[in-house]
């Protein structure tokens, strides 16, 4: 189409163009010349399609020229491709004078000339025959939308569907959506907060109870100790005192033995612990020595590199050629004199010719040449110095240094590996002594405690041996005071019971604190609850906004339908009756889009029951009615691209006749691939 000139007459213009000529491209050209090619909206399929689909085949940039008649004057519009993008350079001027038309710009050209935006122009003033090939359900929705509001894009229905989807995403009718989830989260957090407050109250009460039990246990222990002290003081007889001491030692030994594991296991664990402590000391020593080793290695490498660098400088200095420039100058002078004497026969010493036979003019060139040769030899004699002794092999020294460094690293790794093995052994030995052991610190503590108990047994056994020896050396045993013993036993039992109750209270306090730790801190729960409440408020506002927008769209669509639908339906009925030769005389809009036949029964047929040709006529009648209703008296041309693709000759004739009738009021441009009969 490059360089082609296409003219449209006033009123009705019918261009018959073959398939593949570019009728759709021509329609797109008219739209772009009026409204421009929007390349900024990268997310729209239309802009992307125009940029790729209508690229010129000759490789040149997009450009176009459109001449129009506006307000009684001819105006030329030119769009070209520039730095802003395809068809972004705009120019409008009056054709007769060349004066710029300042009322028209690249953005408002179509709006000013036609009185409508691009979307309204596409939906009302451009009829594409390809729309008739839509699926039945989609075409039925399109017909209903056009008959109700004149909207060929179904924007109101799409907007309502999107708002409904947003509303369901926020809150659906079955308890799903973001808002119910947030409310459920709020309820859960409030329950956790209430539970945490209850636990905090219980923990405070339990702590107070533990403090009270501690005081009672301390009182029982003090009473026991005072009674025991009084008991021992009341034992006037030395033998009775020794017997008491023996019983106490034996009792303590039994108690210690009851809580101490097998002695062999304790000894084995003690040996493992000693090994682990030695491994810890060894690993710490190796690890602490590593920085010094690294420093020594780095200093040695720097020292070797510096020595090698200094040696290279010395070699370069001693091996540099030494030329005696003074001797060279004399050699040059003697050579020049010899050449001048031999070639030009210059007499340098005429007054001393043949003096004493020592100087002969003919032998002077040879003498000067000999002197030049001697000076030349002196110039370069000794210029190449003997290279110094080679530098010791630094690579071997570095290799030995790396080997030593690697050996130290291997020792450090070996110490760390041994430490890990000893740690595992300590943990295993600790688990044999106590099932509660989980780490090496607990295992070491258990082993040390067991060792201390063994040592305590040894001391108690030694003390018991001393008591037995004293008893054996002393007099016969005296009877103890039963009353005093019973009182002491009762105090001991009371002390044990107080300690047991205190331990149980502490265990209960630990359980309560563990439950509170599992829930979290009060500040965290309150912060989450506050954030959840704010999110609920935002979701409620969003839901109200969506609901309000839905009501506005519904009410505005209903108002537009009440205002526009009767006019569109009335015009469409008259156009359909004309197109079908009064075979269909009524269009009814209900749950299904239907048309009444002109037969005796006057049967109502829905869109699916109509023939293909009748359905195309119905679509064309609605599009023409939309054009007349929405455009009204505006000077907007009606452009039709092959609207009779599926029509026979008779339907095509009646359609063209109707378009000619419309061409009396506005410009109508029909592009088709066949002529009318």
XYZ file of C-alpha atoms in Angstrom:
677
model
C 0.000 0.000 0.000
C 3.073 2.265 0.055
C 2.451 5.222 -2.273
C -1.181 4.227 -2.989
C -3.853 6.961 -2.918
C -7.348 5.941 -1.810
C -10.304 8.344 -2.008
C -13.683 8.087 -0.266
C -16.621 10.048 -1.664
C -19.198 11.888 0.381
C -22.168 9.831 1.485
C -21.846 6.166 0.525
C -18.470 4.848 -0.709
C -18.115 1.219 -1.764
C -14.607 -0.137 -2.415
C -14.518 -3.645 -3.845
C -11.141 -5.139 -2.976
C -9.980 -8.758 -3.341
C -9.198 -11.009 -0.430
C -5.730 -10.374 0.946
C -5.587 -6.873 -0.453
C -5.450 -5.310 3.019
C -8.938 -4.150 3.921
C -8.339 -4.773 7.640
C -5.007 -2.969 7.330
C -6.782 -0.008 5.710
C -9.308 0.125 8.579
C -6.467 0.004 11.092
C -4.707 2.777 9.132
C -7.774 5.053 9.389
C -8.042 4.403 13.139
C -4.331 5.028 13.758
C -4.344 8.228 11.693
C -7.216 9.524 13.842
C -6.216 8.235 17.277
C -2.572 7.260 16.927
C -0.745 4.031 17.697
C -0.603 3.705 21.475
C 2.753 2.058 22.242
C 2.861 3.082 25.916
C 0.265 0.516 27.006
C 2.512 -2.510 26.789
C -0.021 -4.700 28.597
C -2.711 -4.302 25.930
C -2.902 -6.864 23.190
C -4.162 -4.256 20.691
C -1.018 -2.106 20.879
C 1.269 -5.089 20.593
C -0.766 -6.473 17.679
C -0.632 -3.197 15.696
C 3.123 -2.873 16.145
C 3.824 -6.401 14.920
C 0.942 -7.081 12.534
C 1.146 -3.887 10.479
C 4.908 -3.506 10.135
C 5.609 -2.428 6.499
C 6.831 -5.319 4.369
C 9.433 -3.178 2.595
C 11.277 -2.612 5.889
C 10.575 1.114 6.061
C 9.096 2.846 9.090
C 5.326 3.318 9.469
C 3.950 6.603 8.067
C 0.692 7.893 6.577
C -1.181 10.886 5.205
C -4.919 11.525 5.599
C -6.871 14.394 4.022
C -10.267 15.267 5.557
C -12.896 17.978 5.293
C -13.602 19.633 8.628
C -15.619 22.754 9.298
C -15.779 23.437 5.549
C -11.994 23.360 5.056
C -9.584 20.665 3.870
C -7.187 19.496 6.559
C -4.171 17.226 5.992
C -3.020 14.955 8.821
C 0.460 13.393 8.666
C 1.825 10.774 11.078
C 5.350 9.429 10.880
C 7.686 7.271 12.920
C 10.219 9.232 14.946
C 12.094 9.079 18.212
C 8.862 8.698 20.142
C 7.969 5.454 18.374
C 5.831 4.245 15.444
C 3.389 6.897 14.140
C 4.165 9.231 17.060
C 5.297 12.290 15.021
C 2.111 14.245 14.235
C 1.385 17.220 11.994
C -1.957 18.772 10.960
C -2.303 21.727 8.574
C -4.861 23.306 6.270
C -4.356 21.893 2.802
C -4.989 25.106 0.865
C -2.730 27.441 2.867
C -0.319 25.096 4.668
C -1.192 26.832 7.953
C -0.922 24.586 10.982
C -4.191 23.433 12.504
C -3.417 24.105 16.159
C -6.700 22.638 17.418
C -5.558 19.149 16.446
C -2.816 17.305 18.293
C -1.550 13.748 18.276
C -3.629 12.897 21.353
C -6.924 14.720 20.718
C -7.188 14.414 16.936
C -9.886 11.709 16.839
C -11.744 13.136 19.837
C -11.959 16.630 18.296
C -12.843 15.484 14.773
C -15.386 12.764 15.646
C -16.518 13.805 19.127
C -15.778 10.378 20.648
C -12.885 8.395 22.042
C -11.106 5.493 20.373
C -13.036 2.774 22.252
C -16.397 4.338 21.378
C -15.306 4.702 17.743
C -14.290 1.024 17.552
C -17.475 -0.238 19.196
C -19.943 1.963 17.291
C -18.440 3.291 14.051
C -16.362 0.320 12.837
C -18.134 -2.903 11.829
C -15.930 -5.925 11.231
C -17.399 -8.943 9.459
C -15.086 -11.217 11.444
C -17.206 -10.531 14.546
C -19.996 -12.607 12.983
C -17.816 -15.719 13.272
C -17.863 -15.601 17.071
C -19.125 -18.653 19.021
C -22.880 -18.677 19.652
C -22.647 -17.931 23.405
C -20.181 -15.078 22.898
C -22.246 -13.617 20.045
C -25.423 -13.802 22.157
C -23.732 -11.877 24.991
C -22.442 -9.333 22.463
C -25.903 -8.826 20.942
C -27.488 -8.396 24.376
C -24.812 -5.885 25.447
C -25.233 -3.840 22.261
C -29.044 -3.877 22.478
C -29.037 -2.836 26.135
C -26.323 -0.169 26.299
C -24.746 0.052 22.848
C -21.503 -1.376 24.241
C -19.940 -3.818 21.823
C -17.155 -4.709 24.255
C -19.274 -5.830 27.241
C -17.250 -3.616 29.555
C -20.031 -3.355 32.159
C -20.410 -7.124 32.403
C -16.644 -7.556 32.585
C -16.408 -4.900 35.285
C -19.198 -6.542 37.319
C -17.565 -9.955 36.902
C -14.233 -8.587 38.083
C -15.840 -6.820 41.051
C -17.689 -10.033 41.964
C -14.408 -11.925 41.827
C -12.739 -9.345 44.055
C -15.667 -9.486 46.464
C -15.454 -13.300 46.652
C -11.700 -13.107 47.161
C -12.271 -10.839 50.163
C -15.340 -12.629 51.578
C -17.328 -15.445 50.015
C -20.653 -16.770 51.226
C -19.232 -20.024 52.589
C -16.730 -18.635 55.062
C -13.826 -18.469 52.637
C -11.760 -15.494 51.555
C -9.200 -13.187 53.098
C -11.597 -11.525 55.552
C -12.917 -14.775 57.166
C -9.354 -16.065 57.373
C -8.229 -12.860 59.064
C -11.195 -13.021 61.477
C -10.377 -16.646 62.254
C -6.763 -15.636 62.880
C -7.998 -12.847 65.185
C -10.115 -15.320 67.178
C -7.150 -17.679 67.467
C -4.842 -14.890 68.646
C -7.421 -13.678 71.184
C -7.728 -17.227 72.539
C -3.931 -17.486 72.763
C -3.770 -14.116 74.514
C -6.452 -15.186 76.988
C -4.679 -18.497 77.556
C -1.357 -16.729 78.032
C -2.878 -14.309 80.564
C -4.368 -17.250 82.471
C -0.996 -19.031 82.416
C 0.751 -15.867 83.612
C -1.672 -15.662 86.541
C -1.131 -19.353 87.354
C 2.652 -18.954 87.100
C 2.579 -16.027 89.541
C 0.486 -18.050 91.993
C 2.762 -21.076 91.599
C 5.872 -18.961 92.194
C 4.340 -17.617 95.386
C 3.495 -21.175 96.419
C 7.080 -22.309 95.731
C 8.437 -19.468 97.861
C 6.091 -20.463 100.716
C 7.133 -24.134 100.437
C 10.787 -23.130 100.380
C 10.286 -21.284 103.657
C 8.543 -24.316 105.173
C 11.288 -26.661 103.939
C 13.922 -24.360 105.360
C 12.088 -24.311 108.687
C 11.907 -28.130 108.732
C 15.602 -28.383 107.913
C 16.475 -25.884 110.645
C 14.328 -27.809 113.141
C 15.990 -31.068 112.129
C 19.447 -29.596 112.471
C 18.657 -28.065 115.855
C 17.198 -31.358 117.090
C 20.134 -33.261 115.708
C 22.517 -30.864 117.413
C 20.603 -31.199 120.669
C 20.617 -34.981 120.272
C 24.353 -35.123 119.799
C 24.889 -32.766 122.705
C 22.692 -34.875 124.928
C 24.791 -37.965 124.193
C 26.993 -37.896 127.233
C 28.322 -41.329 126.628
C 31.102 -41.513 124.039
C 30.032 -44.964 122.889
C 26.536 -43.766 122.108
C 27.964 -40.882 120.121
C 30.161 -43.278 118.124
C 27.205 -45.584 117.420
C 25.190 -42.631 116.129
C 28.079 -41.561 113.972
C 28.391 -45.086 112.578
C 24.708 -45.295 111.711
C 24.792 -41.919 110.066
C 27.858 -42.844 108.034
C 26.336 -46.113 106.972
C 23.069 -44.392 106.096
C 24.839 -41.763 104.061
C 26.907 -44.410 102.306
C 23.731 -46.316 101.417
C 22.058 -43.170 100.180
C 25.045 -42.239 98.044
C 25.345 -45.778 96.657
C 21.652 -45.749 95.746
C 22.082 -42.728 93.518
C 25.542 -43.586 92.141
C 25.638 -45.835 89.013
C 27.861 -48.855 88.650
C 31.408 -48.084 89.732
C 32.953 -49.633 86.611
C 30.797 -47.420 84.407
C 31.822 -44.382 86.436
C 35.496 -45.242 86.120
C 35.160 -45.888 82.422
C 33.300 -42.605 81.998
C 35.972 -40.813 84.066
C 38.689 -42.154 81.753
C 36.702 -41.015 78.723
C 36.259 -37.586 80.332
C 39.989 -37.318 81.028
C 40.652 -38.185 77.377
C 38.132 -35.594 76.222
C 39.667 -32.887 78.450
C 43.122 -33.743 77.084
C 41.767 -33.577 73.522
C 40.196 -30.187 74.319
C 43.519 -28.860 75.630
C 45.382 -30.262 72.613
C 42.886 -28.834 70.116
C 42.910 -25.440 71.891
C 46.707 -25.420 71.862
C 46.818 -26.272 68.143
C 44.128 -23.703 67.311
C 45.837 -20.954 69.350
C 49.177 -21.702 67.648
C 47.685 -21.407 64.135
C 47.878 -17.561 63.953
C 51.579 -17.655 64.877
C 52.199 -20.404 62.288
C 50.352 -18.383 59.663
C 52.430 -15.302 60.554
C 55.743 -17.200 60.381
C 54.759 -18.763 57.045
C 53.761 -15.410 55.580
C 56.956 -13.742 56.853
C 59.105 -16.562 55.423
C 57.420 -16.298 52.021
C 57.827 -12.505 52.037
C 61.470 -12.886 53.061
C 62.193 -15.376 50.246
C 60.391 -13.206 47.693
C 62.351 -10.126 48.851
C 65.655 -12.031 48.647
C 64.810 -13.256 45.161
C 63.833 -9.723 44.100
C 67.069 -8.242 45.512
C 69.094 -10.986 43.781
C 67.430 -10.237 40.452
C 68.240 -6.530 40.875
C 71.895 -7.407 41.662
C 72.128 -9.740 38.643
C 70.672 -7.068 36.403
C 73.117 -4.484 37.752
C 76.236 -6.682 37.414
C 75.378 -8.115 33.993
C 74.483 -4.796 32.399
C 77.016 -3.982 29.557
C 79.637 -1.297 30.437
C 80.768 0.732 27.444
C 83.697 3.215 27.695
C 82.290 6.132 25.767
C 85.531 8.223 25.957
C 87.502 5.484 24.188
C 84.670 5.197 21.670
C 84.880 8.921 20.932
C 88.636 8.676 20.374
C 88.106 5.622 18.149
C 85.642 7.628 16.070
C 88.028 10.614 15.866
C 91.024 8.425 14.857
C 88.871 6.632 12.307
C 87.768 9.912 10.723
C 91.347 11.195 10.644
C 92.571 7.941 9.101
C 89.903 8.068 6.414
C 90.595 11.714 5.665
C 94.351 11.096 5.482
C 94.035 8.055 3.244
C 91.337 9.402 0.896
C 92.050 13.125 0.721
C 95.849 12.949 1.388
C 95.624 15.577 4.116
C 99.028 16.449 5.615
C 98.451 16.887 9.289
C 102.136 17.449 10.267
C 103.961 18.988 7.299
C 106.590 20.698 9.392
C 107.524 17.426 11.082
C 107.730 15.382 7.888
C 110.434 12.720 8.098
C 111.605 14.097 11.439
C 114.264 11.664 12.580
C 112.552 9.110 10.386
C 109.806 8.629 12.942
C 106.889 10.042 11.007
C 106.148 9.287 7.412
C 103.173 10.866 5.705
C 102.368 7.722 3.727
C 102.199 5.627 6.916
C 99.994 8.094 8.786
C 96.616 6.499 7.787
C 97.761 3.138 9.037
C 98.893 4.619 12.328
C 95.599 6.438 12.830
C 93.651 3.279 11.902
C 95.647 1.285 14.412
C 94.899 3.855 17.103
C 91.166 3.765 16.201
C 91.147 -0.029 16.470
C 92.880 0.095 19.859
C 90.388 2.670 21.162
C 87.513 0.591 19.803
C 88.809 -2.473 21.630
C 89.136 -0.437 24.797
C 85.525 0.788 24.331
C 83.977 -2.691 24.564
C 86.666 -4.479 26.547
C 85.095 -5.799 29.702
C 81.541 -4.668 28.780
C 80.040 -8.121 29.384
C 80.461 -9.007 33.027
C 80.513 -12.490 34.432
C 77.086 -13.312 35.905
C 76.960 -13.745 39.671
C 76.469 -17.050 41.373
C 72.934 -18.455 40.934
C 70.347 -17.822 43.644
C 69.554 -20.797 45.881
C 66.445 -22.759 44.846
C 63.585 -20.778 46.398
C 60.965 -23.213 45.063
C 62.430 -26.064 47.082
C 62.481 -23.912 50.204
C 58.881 -22.828 49.558
C 57.929 -26.469 49.009
C 59.482 -27.455 52.337
C 57.719 -24.513 53.973
C 54.373 -25.618 52.527
C 54.992 -29.204 53.614
C 55.694 -28.026 57.165
C 52.613 -25.776 57.085
C 50.455 -28.630 55.766
C 51.809 -30.898 58.498
C 50.767 -28.358 61.145
C 47.307 -28.057 59.496
C 46.963 -31.838 59.470
C 47.892 -31.944 63.157
C 45.288 -29.268 63.904
C 42.636 -31.155 61.882
C 43.640 -34.397 63.571
C 43.279 -32.714 66.966
C 39.832 -31.437 65.972
C 38.848 -34.904 64.700
C 40.066 -36.536 67.911
C 38.145 -33.912 69.886
C 34.937 -34.789 68.015
C 35.488 -38.507 68.642
C 36.198 -37.916 72.331
C 33.125 -35.674 72.599
C 30.934 -38.460 71.161
C 32.470 -40.928 73.588
C 31.823 -38.566 76.501
C 28.180 -38.140 75.451
C 27.760 -41.913 75.079
C 29.357 -42.527 78.487
C 27.147 -39.808 80.015
C 24.024 -41.429 78.521
C 24.995 -44.701 80.194
C 25.009 -42.875 83.519
C 21.887 -40.740 82.894
C 19.267 -40.930 80.155
C 18.689 -37.151 80.382
C 22.078 -36.353 78.841
C 21.764 -34.570 75.448
C 25.072 -32.718 75.010
C 28.691 -32.895 76.107
C 28.288 -30.289 78.881
C 25.530 -32.298 80.522
C 27.543 -35.523 80.080
C 30.622 -33.964 81.692
C 28.511 -32.634 84.549
C 26.951 -36.085 85.126
C 30.347 -37.813 85.043
C 31.936 -35.313 87.428
C 28.974 -35.632 89.754
C 29.292 -39.436 89.719
C 33.042 -39.180 90.363
C 32.412 -36.774 93.226
C 29.886 -39.239 94.680
C 32.460 -42.037 94.422
C 35.029 -39.900 96.207
C 32.398 -39.009 98.803
C 31.717 -42.730 99.348
C 35.437 -43.321 99.814
C 35.625 -40.531 102.385
C 32.523 -41.761 104.177
C 33.860 -45.320 104.165
C 37.174 -44.089 105.544
C 35.335 -42.101 108.225
C 33.167 -45.150 108.973
C 36.324 -47.274 109.367
C 37.666 -44.763 111.844
C 34.396 -44.868 113.811
C 34.438 -48.684 113.834
C 38.006 -48.674 115.084
C 37.046 -46.272 117.824
C 34.053 -48.440 118.756
C 36.211 -51.531 118.817
C 38.662 -49.805 121.035
C 35.932 -48.300 123.311
C 33.587 -49.778 125.894
C 30.386 -51.662 125.135
C 27.521 -49.793 123.451
C 25.032 -47.862 125.576
C 21.364 -47.819 124.833
C 20.082 -44.758 122.935
C 17.190 -42.702 124.063
C 14.251 -43.965 122.010
C 12.293 -40.782 122.485
C 15.099 -38.629 121.153
C 15.625 -40.961 118.169
C 11.951 -41.043 117.315
C 11.747 -37.285 117.491
C 14.774 -36.977 115.225
C 13.288 -39.486 112.738
C 10.017 -37.563 112.718
C 11.835 -34.314 112.008
C 13.794 -36.048 109.243
C 10.588 -37.400 107.706
C 9.012 -33.961 107.923
C 12.032 -32.441 106.239
C 11.921 -35.055 103.430
C 8.193 -34.523 102.907
C 8.660 -30.734 102.738
C 11.435 -31.198 100.167
C 9.284 -33.595 98.102
C 6.344 -31.163 98.062
C 8.698 -28.334 97.075
C 10.129 -30.385 94.190
C 6.613 -31.191 92.954
C 5.666 -27.495 93.073
C 8.779 -26.563 91.126
C 8.022 -29.222 88.526
C 4.492 -27.832 88.116
C 5.962 -24.323 87.727
C 8.299 -25.599 84.996
C 5.353 -27.166 83.115
C 3.394 -23.901 83.249
C 6.388 -21.906 82.018
C 6.915 -24.418 79.193
C 3.289 -24.022 78.072
C 3.672 -20.232 78.122
C 6.927 -20.420 76.118
C 5.212 -22.588 73.472
C 2.539 -19.915 72.967
C 4.961 -16.961 72.898
C 5.420 -13.718 74.700
C 2.599 -11.365 75.550
C 4.126 -8.584 73.404
C 4.359 -10.839 70.321
C 0.737 -12.012 70.599
C -0.525 -8.456 71.120
C 1.501 -7.175 68.157
C 0.117 -9.943 65.917
C -3.404 -9.273 67.159
C -3.064 -5.540 66.473
C -1.752 -6.213 62.967
C -4.584 -8.700 62.360
C -7.204 -6.161 63.465
C -5.715 -3.524 61.170
C -5.797 -6.015 58.285
C -9.455 -6.807 59.031
C -10.290 -3.092 58.990
C -8.507 -2.698 55.638
C -10.276 -5.733 54.175
C -13.636 -4.446 55.378
C -12.916 -1.096 53.749
C -11.898 -2.862 50.551
C -15.050 -4.977 50.620
C -17.228 -1.896 51.141
C -15.409 -0.096 48.325
C -15.885 -3.056 45.969
C -19.559 -3.361 46.929
C -20.039 0.387 46.451
C -18.322 0.260 43.065
C -20.488 -2.697 42.059
C -23.635 -0.806 42.995
C -22.459 2.243 41.051
C -21.635 0.182 37.943
C -24.957 -1.669 38.167
C -26.985 1.519 38.630
C -25.136 3.400 35.892
C -25.472 0.450 33.530
C -29.192 0.226 34.323
C -29.612 3.977 33.742
C -27.734 3.738 30.456
C -29.813 0.731 29.467
C -33.073 2.580 30.263
C -31.936 5.574 28.220
C -30.300 3.874 25.251
C -31.892 0.432 24.916
C -35.342 1.571 23.599
C -33.732 3.718 20.915
C -31.325 0.971 19.823
C -34.089 -1.678 19.829
C -36.451 0.524 17.835
C -33.869 1.346 15.187
C -32.623 -2.244 15.065
C -36.197 -3.520 14.496
C -36.688 -1.138 11.572
C -33.267 -2.038 10.087
C -33.869 -5.769 10.561
C -37.302 -5.522 8.913
C -35.719 -3.714 5.963
C -32.815 -6.197 5.682
C -35.081 -9.275 5.861
C -37.893 -7.875 3.695
C -40.192 -7.834 6.752
C -39.516 -11.501 7.576
C -38.494 -10.405 11.079
C -40.396 -7.458 12.485
C -39.660 -7.442 16.231
C -36.611 -7.720 18.472
C -37.231 -8.625 22.097
C -34.650 -8.426 24.841
C -35.044 -10.881 27.761
C -33.030 -13.733 29.164
C -32.396 -14.763 25.541
C -32.021 -12.384 22.641
C -34.958 -13.208 20.302
C -36.537 -11.934 17.067
C -40.161 -12.434 15.933
C -40.873 -13.785 12.459
C -43.447 -12.237 10.164
C -45.428 -15.433 9.587
C -48.962 -16.113 10.708
C -47.865 -17.574 14.012
C -45.390 -14.727 14.711
C -42.966 -17.158 16.345
C -40.153 -15.774 18.535
C -36.779 -17.300 17.689
C -33.674 -16.886 19.800
C -30.234 -16.208 18.389
C -29.336 -19.905 18.197
C -32.498 -20.756 16.245
C -31.854 -18.164 13.560
C -30.154 -19.116 10.319
C -26.583 -17.991 9.722
C -27.672 -15.293 7.286
C -30.479 -14.026 9.540
C -28.106 -13.904 12.476
C -25.654 -11.811 10.452
C -28.495 -9.470 9.456
C -29.529 -9.193 13.106
C -25.946 -8.331 14.108
C -25.635 -5.745 11.327
C -28.970 -4.157 12.268
C -27.850 -3.835 15.890
C -24.463 -2.358 14.935
C -26.125 0.196 12.646
C -28.641 1.056 15.368
C -25.796 1.511 17.871
C -24.008 3.786 15.404
C -27.077 5.974 14.861
C -27.939 6.101 18.572
C -24.478 6.812 19.973
C -23.079 8.931 17.161
C -26.316 10.827 16.522
C -25.669 13.999 14.591
C -21.890 13.801 15.041
C -19.953 13.844 11.780
C -18.360 10.462 12.363
C -17.945 8.179 9.327
C -19.282 4.637 9.495
C -16.635 2.128 8.348
C -17.635 -1.453 7.482
C -15.079 -4.179 6.754
C -16.674 -7.097 4.835
C -19.957 -7.195 6.808
C -21.510 -9.535 4.198
C -18.977 -12.381 4.376
C -21.644 -15.049 4.960
C -24.546 -13.348 3.177
C -25.965 -14.403 -0.162
C -26.514 -11.975 -3.036
C -30.058 -11.045 -2.005
C -29.088 -10.240 1.601
C -26.016 -8.366 0.347
C -28.187 -6.250 -1.993
C -30.559 -5.278 0.786
C -27.667 -4.528 3.146
C -25.983 -2.270 0.600
C -29.295 -0.545 -0.058
C -29.667 0.165 3.660
C -26.105 1.516 3.832
C -26.828 3.802 0.867
C -29.857 5.093 2.719
C -27.688 5.795 5.775
C -25.140 7.466 3.499
C -27.537 10.311 2.938
C -27.022 11.445 6.554
C -23.368 10.540 7.132
C -20.362 9.252 5.307
C -20.472 5.463 4.982
C -17.372 3.536 3.819
C -17.941 -0.068 2.783
C -14.994 -2.350 2.071
C -15.962 -5.707 0.537
C -14.549 -8.396 -1.697
C -17.496 -8.584 -4.143
C -19.708 -6.187 -6.043
C -23.433 -5.867 -5.616
C -25.695 -7.162 -8.378
